[in-house]
Coordinates of C-alpha atoms in Angstrom, one line a residue:
I503 CA 111.7 172.4 12.1
V504 CA 112.8 169.0 11.0
C505 CA 114.2 168.8 7.5
L506 CA 114.0 165.5 5.6
P507 CA 117.4 165.9 3.9
A508 CA 120.5 166.7 5.8
V509 CA 120.5 170.5 6.2
R510 CA 122.9 172.7 8.2
T511 CA 124.6 170.5 10.8
E512 CA 121.4 168.4 11.4
T513 CA 121.0 164.7 10.4
P514 CA 118.2 163.7 8.1
A515 CA 114.7 163.2 9.5
A516 CA 114.7 159.5 8.8
D517 CA 117.9 159.0 10.9
R518 CA 116.4 161.0 13.7
L519 CA 113.2 159.0 13.7
R520 CA 115.1 155.7 13.6
S521 CA 117.1 156.8 16.6
L522 CA 113.9 157.7 18.5
L523 CA 112.4 154.3 17.6
A524 CA 115.5 152.5 18.7
T525 CA 115.4 154.3 22.0
A526 CA 111.8 153.5 22.5
Y527 CA 112.1 149.8 21.6
G528 CA 115.4 149.3 23.4
D529 CA 117.0 145.9 23.0
D530 CA 114.0 144.7 20.9
W531 CA 114.8 147.1 18.1
S532 CA 115.8 145.6 14.8
G533 CA 115.5 146.1 11.1
R534 CA 112.7 143.6 11.0
I535 CA 110.6 145.7 13.4
E536 CA 111.3 148.7 11.2
L537 CA 109.8 146.9 8.2
R538 CA 106.8 145.8 10.2
L539 CA 106.1 149.3 11.3
L540 CA 106.4 150.6 7.7
A541 CA 104.0 147.9 6.6
A542 CA 101.5 148.8 9.3
A543 CA 101.8 152.6 8.6
T544 CA 101.2 152.2 4.9
P545 CA 98.7 149.4 4.4
G546 CA 98.3 148.2 0.8
P547 CA 100.1 146.3 -1.8
K548 CA 103.1 148.7 -1.8
P549 CA 104.2 149.7 1.7
A550 CA 106.8 152.4 2.2
A551 CA 110.3 150.9 1.5
T552 CA 112.2 153.1 4.0
L553 CA 111.5 155.6 6.8
D554 CA 112.6 158.4 4.4
D555 CA 110.0 157.1 1.8
W556 CA 107.3 157.1 4.5
L557 CA 108.2 160.6 5.8
R558 CA 108.3 162.0 2.3
N559 CA 105.4 160.4 0.6
H560 CA 103.0 159.0 3.2
F561 CA 103.2 160.7 6.6
F562 CA 101.5 164.0 6.0
E563 CA 98.4 162.7 4.3
A564 CA 97.9 160.1 7.0
H565 CA 98.5 162.8 9.6
C566 CA 95.8 165.0 8.1
R567 CA 93.3 162.2 8.2
L568 CA 94.2 161.2 11.8
F569 CA 93.6 164.8 13.0
H570 CA 90.5 165.5 11.0
H571 CA 92.2 167.6 8.4
R572 CA 93.5 170.1 11.0
P573 CA 97.2 169.1 11.0
F574 CA 99.6 170.4 13.7
V575 CA 102.7 169.2 11.7
W576 CA 102.9 170.7 8.2
Q577 CA 105.1 169.2 5.5
I578 CA 106.5 172.0 3.3
W579 CA 108.4 170.9 0.1
D580 CA 109.6 172.1 -3.3
G581 CA 107.7 169.5 -5.3
L582 CA 110.7 167.3 -6.1
P583 CA 111.0 163.7 -4.9
D584 CA 114.7 164.2 -3.9
G585 CA 114.4 167.9 -3.1
F586 CA 113.9 170.0 0.0
A587 CA 111.2 169.1 2.4
A588 CA 110.6 169.9 6.1
L589 CA 108.2 169.0 8.8
V590 CA 107.2 172.2 10.7
N591 CA 105.4 172.4 14.1
Y592 CA 102.3 174.5 13.4
H593 CA 102.1 175.7 17.0
R594 CA 105.5 177.3 16.5
L595 CA 104.7 178.5 13.0
A596 CA 101.6 180.3 14.5
G597 CA 103.3 181.2 17.8
P598 CA 102.6 184.4 19.7
D599 CA 104.7 187.6 19.9
G600 CA 106.4 187.2 16.5
E601 CA 107.4 183.6 17.1
G602 CA 105.5 182.4 14.1
R603 CA 107.2 184.9 11.8
R604 CA 110.6 184.1 13.2
T605 CA 109.9 180.4 12.6
L606 CA 109.0 180.9 9.0
E607 CA 112.0 183.2 8.4
S608 CA 114.2 180.5 9.9
L609 CA 112.8 178.0 7.5
T610 CA 113.1 180.3 4.5
H611 CA 116.5 181.8 5.1
S612 CA 118.4 179.5 7.3
Y613 CA 117.3 175.9 6.5
L614 CA 116.2 176.4 2.9
G615 CA 119.0 178.9 2.4
D616 CA 121.6 176.3 3.4
W617 CA 120.0 173.8 1.0
I618 CA 120.2 176.3 -1.8
E619 CA 123.9 176.9 -1.2
R620 CA 124.5 173.1 -1.2
Q621 CA 122.8 172.8 -4.6
R622 CA 124.8 175.6 -6.0
A623 CA 127.9 173.9 -4.9
G624 CA 126.6 170.7 -6.5
Q625 CA 126.0 172.6 -9.7
R626 CA 129.6 173.8 -9.8
Q627 CA 130.7 170.2 -9.2
E628 CA 128.3 169.0 -12.0
I629 CA 126.5 166.7 -9.6
S630 CA 123.5 165.0 -11.3
G631 CA 120.1 166.6 -10.4
A632 CA 121.6 169.7 -8.8
D633 CA 120.1 172.0 -11.5
A634 CA 116.6 170.8 -10.9
R635 CA 116.9 170.8 -7.1
L636 CA 118.3 174.4 -7.2
A637 CA 115.4 175.6 -9.4
G638 CA 112.8 173.9 -7.1
A639 CA 114.4 175.3 -4.0
L640 CA 114.5 178.8 -5.4
E641 CA 110.9 178.7 -6.4
L642 CA 109.9 177.5 -2.9
K643 CA 111.9 180.4 -1.4
T644 CA 110.0 182.8 -3.6
Q645 CA 106.7 181.4 -2.4
L646 CA 107.7 181.5 1.3
E647 CA 108.9 185.1 0.9
A648 CA 105.6 186.0 -0.6
I649 CA 103.8 184.5 2.4
L650 CA 106.1 186.5 4.7
T651 CA 105.1 189.7 3.0
G652 CA 101.4 188.7 2.6
A653 CA 101.0 189.4 -1.0
P654 CA 97.5 188.2 -2.2
P655 CA 96.6 185.5 -2.6
L656 CA 99.1 184.4 0.0
D657 CA 97.7 186.8 2.6
L658 CA 95.9 186.0 5.9
F659 CA 92.2 187.1 6.1
I660 CA 90.2 186.8 9.3
R661 CA 86.5 187.5 8.6
W662 CA 85.5 188.6 12.1
K663 CA 88.3 191.1 12.5
P664 CA 88.0 194.7 11.3
L665 CA 90.1 195.8 8.4
H666 CA 92.6 197.7 10.5
Q667 CA 93.2 194.6 12.6
Q668 CA 93.8 192.2 9.7
P669 CA 97.3 190.6 9.8
V670 CA 100.0 192.3 7.7
G671 CA 102.2 189.6 6.2
W672 CA 102.8 186.4 8.1
D673 CA 101.5 187.4 11.5
P674 CA 99.2 184.5 12.5
D675 CA 97.2 184.0 15.6
I676 CA 96.8 180.4 16.6
N677 CA 93.3 181.1 17.9
H678 CA 92.2 181.9 14.4
G679 CA 92.5 178.2 13.6
V680 CA 94.3 176.0 11.1
R681 CA 91.6 176.5 8.4
L682 CA 92.4 180.2 8.0
N683 CA 96.1 180.2 8.8
I684 CA 96.9 177.4 6.4
R685 CA 95.4 179.2 3.4
P686 CA 98.6 181.0 2.1
F687 CA 100.5 177.6 2.0
L688 CA 97.7 176.0 0.0
R689 CA 97.4 179.0 -2.3
A690 CA 101.1 179.0 -3.2
E691 CA 102.1 177.5 -6.5
L692 CA 105.0 175.3 -7.4
R693 CA 105.7 176.4 -11.0
K694 CA 109.0 174.6 -11.5
G695 CA 109.9 171.0 -11.0
G696 CA 106.7 170.1 -9.1
Q697 CA 104.6 169.0 -12.0
G698 CA 103.5 165.4 -11.5
W699 CA 104.2 165.5 -7.8
G700 CA 102.0 166.6 -5.0
K701 CA 98.2 167.1 -5.4
K702 CA 96.1 169.7 -7.0
G703 CA 95.3 172.5 -4.6
A704 CA 98.0 171.4 -2.0
G705 CA 100.2 174.4 -2.8
I706 CA 103.6 174.0 -1.1
L707 CA 102.3 171.3 1.2
R708 CA 102.9 167.6 0.4
A709 CA 99.1 166.8 0.5
K710 CA 95.9 168.8 0.5
P711 CA 93.9 168.8 3.8
N712 CA 90.1 168.8 3.2
I713 CA 89.8 172.5 3.9
R714 CA 87.5 175.1 2.3
W715 CA 87.0 178.8 2.7
T716 CA 83.5 179.1 1.3
K717 CA 80.7 180.9 3.0
D718 CA 80.0 179.9 6.6
R719 CA 76.4 179.4 7.9
G720 CA 74.5 182.3 9.4
K721 CA 74.7 186.0 8.8
E722 CA 76.2 188.9 10.7
P723 CA 73.9 191.5 12.2
R724 CA 74.4 195.1 11.0
H725 CA 73.4 196.6 14.4
L726 CA 73.6 195.6 18.0
K727 CA 70.4 196.0 20.1
P728 CA 70.3 199.1 22.2
K729 CA 71.4 198.7 25.8
R730 CA 68.6 200.8 27.1
K731 CA 65.1 201.4 25.9
G732 CA 65.0 204.5 23.7
D733 CA 68.7 204.4 22.7
E734 CA 69.8 204.2 19.1
P735 CA 71.1 200.7 18.0
E736 CA 74.9 200.6 17.8
E737 CA 76.5 200.2 14.4
Y738 CA 78.1 196.7 14.6
R739 CA 79.6 196.0 11.1
P740 CA 80.3 199.4 9.5
K741 CA 81.4 199.3 5.9
T742 CA 84.7 201.1 6.6
D743 CA 85.7 198.3 9.0
F744 CA 84.0 195.3 7.5
P745 CA 83.5 196.0 3.7
W746 CA 83.1 192.2 3.0
F747 CA 79.7 192.1 4.8
W748 CA 78.4 194.6 2.3
S749 CA 77.3 192.7 -0.9
C750 CA 80.6 190.8 -1.2
P751 CA 80.7 188.7 -4.4
G752 CA 82.0 185.8 -2.4
E753 CA 82.8 183.1 -5.0
G754 CA 83.7 185.4 -7.8
T755 CA 87.1 185.9 -9.4
Q756 CA 90.1 186.5 -7.3
E757 CA 90.3 190.1 -8.6
S758 CA 86.8 190.8 -7.5
R759 CA 87.6 189.5 -4.0
T760 CA 90.8 191.4 -3.6
D761 CA 90.5 194.8 -1.8
F762 CA 86.7 194.6 -2.0
P763 CA 85.6 198.1 -0.8
G764 CA 82.0 197.1 0.0
G765 CA 78.8 197.5 -2.0
L766 CA 75.6 199.5 -1.4
A767 CA 73.7 196.9 0.6
F768 CA 74.6 195.1 3.9
D769 CA 73.9 191.4 3.6
G770 CA 76.1 190.0 6.4
A771 CA 77.2 187.0 4.4
R772 CA 80.1 185.1 6.0
W773 CA 82.5 184.7 3.1
N774 CA 86.1 183.7 4.1
D775 CA 88.1 183.6 0.9
L776 CA 88.9 187.3 0.5
H777 CA 92.2 189.1 0.0
Y778 CA 93.4 192.5 1.1
T779 CA 96.8 194.0 0.1
T780 CA 99.3 195.3 2.6
A781 CA 98.7 198.8 1.3
T782 CA 95.0 198.6 2.0
K783 CA 95.5 197.2 5.5
R784 CA 98.1 199.9 6.4
T785 CA 95.7 202.6 5.1
A786 CA 93.0 201.3 7.4
R787 CA 95.5 201.3 10.3
D788 CA 96.5 204.9 9.6
R789 CA 92.9 206.0 9.5
I790 CA 92.4 204.6 13.0
K791 CA 95.5 206.3 14.3
K792 CA 94.3 209.6 12.9

């Protein structure tokens, strides 16, 4: 986690990047080279003015394009040009054995929490902009906490896993891929302070990767072929475990795609944008235990 503003005892991201560049260039490093790098990294009539400007407003979108819209660094922010923003290593955010959840909790409660306390102190001192920054940070915290609990539509849904194995809250598996794991962050909403900043559909990320959760090609088979001649075919996608393969509405309203129990007919359609509440997932787990 690298925060763009100074948070906790850490220096701002721009200063850390500048130090890295100075080490890499050695005696050749200068302010002129920094300007040349900024111009090269942001081609066009208005290059980034500073490293902080480039990190805040240009880096993430270029990073998404460079890595074919499967970014491994995510820029999470509160929607304000001078507010909270952090670059988070996706491989840590989706790390195994609870590392992913601990990383998101650290971002939410430690890094963002420190920023919130600083804005409250600024509010008491009547520092200009502290009210807006505090409101934006509190809204971001609300969204991150909702991702941690997995409240729809900020839940994880993995189409090929049975209902009792669906993640409860922020419990990602890096093998599920960026496309599915990034959905809660793109579905979050910045209701305060973020209007006019960011892009539509980007959620709490600085830019929107070109990612969709529509229907994938092909269909799931209902049965597996019998192993031996004369055996009955094995049920492969039963409704109790995979209700979304049974006449799922797919692109309907969010309400119709939340806790969908399955229809009458099996169609095997590979829809990805469904939502299941924590209560439904826990009920399915209890059924398996019994």
